[in-house]
Coordinates of C-alpha atoms in Angstrom, one line a residue:
Chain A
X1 CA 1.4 -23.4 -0.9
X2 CA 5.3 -23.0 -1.3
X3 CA 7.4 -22.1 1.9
X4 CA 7.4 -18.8 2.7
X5 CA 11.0 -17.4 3.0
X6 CA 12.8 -13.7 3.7
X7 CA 14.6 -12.3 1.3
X8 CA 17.9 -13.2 3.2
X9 CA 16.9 -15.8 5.6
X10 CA 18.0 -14.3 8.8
X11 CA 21.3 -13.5 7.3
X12 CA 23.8 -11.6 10.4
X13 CA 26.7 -9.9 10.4
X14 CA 29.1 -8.7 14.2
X15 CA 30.6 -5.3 13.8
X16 CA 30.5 -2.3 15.8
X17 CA 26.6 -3.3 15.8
X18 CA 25.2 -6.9 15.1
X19 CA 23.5 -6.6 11.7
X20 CA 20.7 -9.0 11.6
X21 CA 17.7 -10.0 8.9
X22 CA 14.7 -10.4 11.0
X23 CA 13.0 -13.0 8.9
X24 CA 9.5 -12.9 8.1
X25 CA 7.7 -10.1 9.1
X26 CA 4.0 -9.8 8.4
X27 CA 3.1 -6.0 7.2
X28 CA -0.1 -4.5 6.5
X29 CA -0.4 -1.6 4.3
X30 CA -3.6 1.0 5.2
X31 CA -4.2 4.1 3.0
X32 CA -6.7 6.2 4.1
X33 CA -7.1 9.7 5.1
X34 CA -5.9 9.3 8.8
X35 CA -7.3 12.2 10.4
X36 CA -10.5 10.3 9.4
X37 CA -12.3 9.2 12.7
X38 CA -13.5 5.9 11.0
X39 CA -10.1 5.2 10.6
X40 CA -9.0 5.4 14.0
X41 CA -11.9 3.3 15.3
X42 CA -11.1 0.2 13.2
X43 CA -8.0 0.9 13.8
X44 CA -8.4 0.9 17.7
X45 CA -10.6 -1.9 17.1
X46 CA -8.6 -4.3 15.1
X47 CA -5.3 -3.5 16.6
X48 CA -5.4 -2.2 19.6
X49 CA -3.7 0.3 18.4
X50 CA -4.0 4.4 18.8
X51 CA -3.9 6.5 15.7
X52 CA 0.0 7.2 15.6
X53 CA 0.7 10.7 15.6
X54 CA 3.3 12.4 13.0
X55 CA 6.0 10.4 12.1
X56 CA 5.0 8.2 15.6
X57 CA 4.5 4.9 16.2
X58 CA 2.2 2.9 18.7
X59 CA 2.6 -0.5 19.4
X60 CA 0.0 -3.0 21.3
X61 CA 1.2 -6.8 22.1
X62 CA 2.9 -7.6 19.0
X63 CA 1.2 -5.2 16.7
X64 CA 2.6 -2.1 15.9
X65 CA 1.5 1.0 13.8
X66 CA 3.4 3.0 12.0
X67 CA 3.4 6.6 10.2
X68 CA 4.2 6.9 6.8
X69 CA 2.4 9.5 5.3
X70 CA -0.8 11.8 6.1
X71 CA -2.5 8.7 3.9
X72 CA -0.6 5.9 4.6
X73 CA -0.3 3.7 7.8
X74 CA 2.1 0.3 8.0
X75 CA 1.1 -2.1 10.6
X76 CA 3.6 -4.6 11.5
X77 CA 2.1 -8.1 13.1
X78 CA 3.1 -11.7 13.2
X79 CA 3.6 -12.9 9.5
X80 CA 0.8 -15.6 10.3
X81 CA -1.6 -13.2 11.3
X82 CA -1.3 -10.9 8.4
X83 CA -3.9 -12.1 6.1
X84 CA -6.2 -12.0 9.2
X85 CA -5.5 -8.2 10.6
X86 CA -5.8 -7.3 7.1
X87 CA -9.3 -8.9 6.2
X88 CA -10.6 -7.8 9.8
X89 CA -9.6 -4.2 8.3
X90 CA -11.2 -4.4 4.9
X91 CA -14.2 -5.4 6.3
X92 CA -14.4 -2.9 9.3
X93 CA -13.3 0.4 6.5
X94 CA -15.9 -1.3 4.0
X95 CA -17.8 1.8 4.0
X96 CA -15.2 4.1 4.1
X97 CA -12.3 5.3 1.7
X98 CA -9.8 3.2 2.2
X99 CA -7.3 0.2 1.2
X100 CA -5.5 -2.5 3.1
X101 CA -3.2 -4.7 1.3
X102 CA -1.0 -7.5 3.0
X103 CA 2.3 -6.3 1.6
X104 CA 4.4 -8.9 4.1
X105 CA 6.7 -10.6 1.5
X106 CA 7.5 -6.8 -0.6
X107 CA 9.6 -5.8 2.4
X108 CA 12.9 -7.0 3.9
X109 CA 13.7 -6.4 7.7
X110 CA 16.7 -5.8 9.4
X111 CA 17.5 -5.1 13.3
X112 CA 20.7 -3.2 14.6
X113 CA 21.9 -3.8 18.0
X114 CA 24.6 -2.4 19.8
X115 CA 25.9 1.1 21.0
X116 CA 27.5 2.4 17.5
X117 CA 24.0 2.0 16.6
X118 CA 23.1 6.2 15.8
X119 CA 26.9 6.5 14.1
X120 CA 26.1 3.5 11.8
X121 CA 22.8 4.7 10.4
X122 CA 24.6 8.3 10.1
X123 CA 26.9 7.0 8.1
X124 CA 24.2 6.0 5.5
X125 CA 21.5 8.4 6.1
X126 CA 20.6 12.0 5.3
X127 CA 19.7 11.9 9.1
X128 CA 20.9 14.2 11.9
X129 CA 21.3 11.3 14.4
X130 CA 21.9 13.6 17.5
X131 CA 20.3 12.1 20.5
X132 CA 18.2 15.0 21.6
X133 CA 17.4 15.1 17.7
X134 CA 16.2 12.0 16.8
X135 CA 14.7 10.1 19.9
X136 CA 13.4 6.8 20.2
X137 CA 9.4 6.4 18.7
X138 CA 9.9 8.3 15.5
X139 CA 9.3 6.7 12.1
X140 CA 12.0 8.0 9.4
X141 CA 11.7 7.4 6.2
X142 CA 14.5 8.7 4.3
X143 CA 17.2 6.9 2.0
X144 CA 20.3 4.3 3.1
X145 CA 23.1 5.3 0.6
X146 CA 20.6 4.4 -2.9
X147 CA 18.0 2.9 -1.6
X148 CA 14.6 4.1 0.3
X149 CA 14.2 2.6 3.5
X150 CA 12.2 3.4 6.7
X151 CA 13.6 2.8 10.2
X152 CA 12.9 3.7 13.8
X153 CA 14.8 2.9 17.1
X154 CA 12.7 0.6 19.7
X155 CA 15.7 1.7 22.5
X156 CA 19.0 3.5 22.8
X157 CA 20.7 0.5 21.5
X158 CA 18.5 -1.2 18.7
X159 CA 16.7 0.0 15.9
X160 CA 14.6 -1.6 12.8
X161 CA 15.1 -0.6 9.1
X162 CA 13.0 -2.1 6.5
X163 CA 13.6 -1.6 2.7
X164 CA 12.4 -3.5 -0.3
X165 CA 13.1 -7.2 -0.8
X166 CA 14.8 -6.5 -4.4
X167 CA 17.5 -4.4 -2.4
X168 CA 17.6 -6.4 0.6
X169 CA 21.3 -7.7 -0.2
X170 CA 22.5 -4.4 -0.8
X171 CA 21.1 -3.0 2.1
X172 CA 23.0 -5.8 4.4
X173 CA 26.0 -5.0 2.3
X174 CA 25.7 -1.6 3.2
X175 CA 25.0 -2.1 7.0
X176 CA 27.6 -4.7 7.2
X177 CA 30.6 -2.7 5.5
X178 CA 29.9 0.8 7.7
X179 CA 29.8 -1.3 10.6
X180 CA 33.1 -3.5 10.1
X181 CA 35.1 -3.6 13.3
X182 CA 37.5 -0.5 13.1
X183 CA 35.2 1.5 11.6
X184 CA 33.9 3.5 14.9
X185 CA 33.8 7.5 14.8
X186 CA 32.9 8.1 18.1
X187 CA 31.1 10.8 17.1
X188 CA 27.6 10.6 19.3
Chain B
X1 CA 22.9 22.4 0.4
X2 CA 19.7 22.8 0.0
X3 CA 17.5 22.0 3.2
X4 CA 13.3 22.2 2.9
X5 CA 11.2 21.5 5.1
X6 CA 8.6 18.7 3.9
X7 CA 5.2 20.7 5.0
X8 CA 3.1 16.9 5.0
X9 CA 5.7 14.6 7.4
X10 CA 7.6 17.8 8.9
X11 CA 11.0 16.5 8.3
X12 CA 14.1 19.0 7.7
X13 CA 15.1 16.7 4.2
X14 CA 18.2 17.8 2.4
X15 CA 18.4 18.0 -1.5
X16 CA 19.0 14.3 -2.0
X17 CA 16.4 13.1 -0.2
X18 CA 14.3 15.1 -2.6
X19 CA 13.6 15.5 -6.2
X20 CA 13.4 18.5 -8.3
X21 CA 9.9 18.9 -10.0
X22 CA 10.3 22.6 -11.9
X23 CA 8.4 26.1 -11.7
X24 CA 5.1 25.6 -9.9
X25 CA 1.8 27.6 -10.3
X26 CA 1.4 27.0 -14.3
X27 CA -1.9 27.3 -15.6
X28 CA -2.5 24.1 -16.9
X29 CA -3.7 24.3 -20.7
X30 CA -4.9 21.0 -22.0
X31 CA -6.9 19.5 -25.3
X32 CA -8.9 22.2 -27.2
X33 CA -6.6 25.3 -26.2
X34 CA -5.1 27.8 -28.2
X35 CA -1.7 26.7 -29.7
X36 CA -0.3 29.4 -28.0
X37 CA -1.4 28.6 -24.5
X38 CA -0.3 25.1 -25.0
X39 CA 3.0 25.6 -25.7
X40 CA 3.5 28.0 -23.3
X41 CA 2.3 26.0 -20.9
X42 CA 4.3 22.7 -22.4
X43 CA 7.6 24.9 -23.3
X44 CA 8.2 28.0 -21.2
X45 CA 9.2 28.6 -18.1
X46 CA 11.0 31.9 -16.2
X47 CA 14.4 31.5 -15.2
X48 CA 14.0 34.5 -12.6
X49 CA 17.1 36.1 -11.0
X50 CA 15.4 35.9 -7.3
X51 CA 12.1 35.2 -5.8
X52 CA 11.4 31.8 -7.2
X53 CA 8.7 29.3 -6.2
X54 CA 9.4 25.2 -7.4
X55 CA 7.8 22.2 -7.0
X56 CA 9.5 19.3 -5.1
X57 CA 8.9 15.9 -4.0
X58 CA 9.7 13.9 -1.1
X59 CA 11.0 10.9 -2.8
X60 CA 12.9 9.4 -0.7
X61 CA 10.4 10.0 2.9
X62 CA 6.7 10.0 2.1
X63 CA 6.5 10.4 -1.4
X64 CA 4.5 13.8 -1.5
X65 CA 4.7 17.0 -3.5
X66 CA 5.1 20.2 -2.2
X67 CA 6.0 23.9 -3.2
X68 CA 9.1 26.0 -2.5
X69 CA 9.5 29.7 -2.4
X70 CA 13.3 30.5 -2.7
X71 CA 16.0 32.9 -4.0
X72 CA 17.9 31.7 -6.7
X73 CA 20.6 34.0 -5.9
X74 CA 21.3 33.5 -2.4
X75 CA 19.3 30.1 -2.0
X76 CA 17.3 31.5 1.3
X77 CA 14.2 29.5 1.2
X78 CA 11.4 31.6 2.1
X79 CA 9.1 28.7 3.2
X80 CA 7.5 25.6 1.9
X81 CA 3.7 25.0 1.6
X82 CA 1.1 21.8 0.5
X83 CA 0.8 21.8 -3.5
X84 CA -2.7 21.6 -3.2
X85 CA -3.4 25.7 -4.0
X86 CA -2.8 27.5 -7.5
X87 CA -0.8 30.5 -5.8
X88 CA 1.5 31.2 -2.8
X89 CA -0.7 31.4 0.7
X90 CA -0.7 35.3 1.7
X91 CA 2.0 34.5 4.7
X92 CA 4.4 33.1 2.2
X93 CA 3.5 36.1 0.3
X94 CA 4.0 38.5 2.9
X95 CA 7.6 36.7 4.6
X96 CA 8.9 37.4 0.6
X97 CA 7.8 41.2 0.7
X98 CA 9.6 41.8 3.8
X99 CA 12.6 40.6 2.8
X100 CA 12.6 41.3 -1.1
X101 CA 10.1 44.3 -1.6
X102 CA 8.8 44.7 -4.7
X103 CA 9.3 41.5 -5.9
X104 CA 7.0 40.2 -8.9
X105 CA 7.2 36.9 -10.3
X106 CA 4.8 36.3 -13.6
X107 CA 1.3 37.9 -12.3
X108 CA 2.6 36.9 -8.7
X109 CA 3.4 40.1 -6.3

C-alpha cells in the first residue's frame, strides 16, 4: 500500500482566522432512507451515534454524524478506522436498503479558528451568518465562491469546511485571501 | 433575488445556490406516442404572464429537486413543495387563489 496523504498536507495560513488543512480525515458515506428505524439502530449501534436531526449533527467520542440529505448521512471517524465503521455498517444494513462507501480520500478538510470566523465564511457563502441565525450544530451545505462545500461550527470561534479534494487548493486560496490581515469588516 | 425555500433540508437558498430546471407538471410522453404528444411534450412550454410553477434543484446544498409556484411578474413565490406529485398540493393551490383569483395555468386552476 502507498502512503496515504491529504490533498494539501496540513497546509495553514494566519489571517484574521488561522486557515488550516486538517489532514486525513476518515469519512463514511450512508444513503439510506433515514427516517428508517433500521437505520437508526445500526447507526446507534455502530457509532454511538443518535439519528441527527435536520441539518444536525451528533457526535460520540471521535465519531460524528452528519446531515446531508433526507437520504444521505456522512460520518466522520479516525481515518484508520474508516474501513472498519464502514464494514460494521454494511453488514448491520445487509437487510436493508441501504449503501456505505468509505469516501475518506474524495474529501479535503479544513478548520477555521479565530473570532473573524462568521465574517470570513460570509464573505464566500450564500449564508446569513448572523449569530442568532446560524448557531453552532448545524450542517450547511451550500457553495464557497465556485465550489460546493459543507461546513458547520464546533464553537463560537472554529468551524470545519470540507469540499472535494480536486478543489482543495482553491478552496485554501479562497479562505486564505478573504482572510488576509486587513481584511476585517466588523460586521458580526 | 430570488429566495426559495428548499422543502427537503429547509434552508432559505438564494438563486445561485440553485439551478433552474424549467416548467414542472408535463405529462411525460415517451416511445410509442403520438408525434404530436411527443413534441409537445419535448418542445413546448407556456411562457405565462403570472402564476407559474418551475422545477428547481438544490445543487449546491443537498442535491434535490423540488417545485416552485411563483409570479413571473412580480417574483412573489407562492410556496415550494417535494417534486414527487404530478400537480400543485390543494394549499399551494388555495395560497395562489387568494392572492391571484382566477388564475389558470394549462388545465391547472
Amino acid at each position: 500500500m502507498s502512503n496515504a496523504v491529504s490533498a494539501l498536507q496540513g497546509s495553514t495560513y494566519d489571517g484574521v482566522v488561522r486557515v488550516e488543512e486538517i489532514g486525513l480525515q476518515g469519512m463514511i458515506t450512508l444513503r439510506a432512507d433515514l427516517g428508517e428505524k433500521p437505520i437508526a439502530t445500526a447507526l446507534k449501534s455502530v457509532c454511538g451515534t443518535k439519528m441527527p436531526g435536520q441539518r444536525g449533527i451528533e457526535s460520540k467520542g471521535d465519531i460524528s454524524a452528519l446531515w446531508m440529505s433526507p437520504d444521505e448521512l456522512m460520518l466522520l471517524c479516525p481515518y484508520d478506522a474508516a474501513n472498519d465503521v464502514a464494514a460494521k455498517l454494511t453488514t448491520k444494513l445487509a437487510k436493508t436498503h441501504a449503501l456505505v462507501v468509505n469516501v475518506s480520500d474524495a474529501r479535503a478538510s479544513f478548520r477555521l479558528q479565530g473570532a473573524g470566523l462568521r465574517e470570513v465564511i460570509a464573505k464566500l457563502a450564500p449564508v446569513d451568518m448572523a449569530p442568532d441565525q446560524f448557531g453552532i450544530g448545524e450542517v450547511r451545505r451550500t457553495r464557497f465562491a465556485q465550489a460546493a462545500a459543507a461546513f458547520w461550527l464546533t464553537d463560537d470561534e472554529t468551524a470545519q469546511i470540507f469540499c472535494f479534494r480536486s478543489v482543495a487548493p482553491y478552496m485554501f486560496n479562497l479562505l486564505s485571501t478573504v482572510s488576509r490581515p486587513g481584511t476585517e469588516v466588523g460586521y458580526f | 433575488m430570488l429566495t426559495l425555500q428548499c422543502p427537503y433540508c429547509g434552508v432559505m437558498a438564494e438563486e445561485t445556490e440553485l439551478h433552474a430546471g424549467g416548467e414542472a407538471h408535463l405529462t411525460r410522453y415517451g416511445p410509442g406516442s403520438e408525434d404530436q404528444d411527443f413534441e409537445s411534450y419535448l418542445f413546448k412550454r407556456e411562457n405565462p404572464k403570472g402564476v407559474h410553477f418551475e422545477r428547481w434543484r438544490h445543487v449546491n446544498g443537498c442535491g434535490k429537486w423540488f417545485h416552485a409556484a411563483r409570479c413571473t411578474v412580480t417574483l412573489e413565490v407562492f410556496g415550494t413543495y417535494p417534486a414527487q406529485t404530478t400537480e400543485p398540493p390543494q394549499d399551494i393551490k388555495d395560497t395562489i387563489t387568494a392572492k391571484r383569483p382566477g388564475w389558470s395555468l394549462r388545465n391547472l386552476t
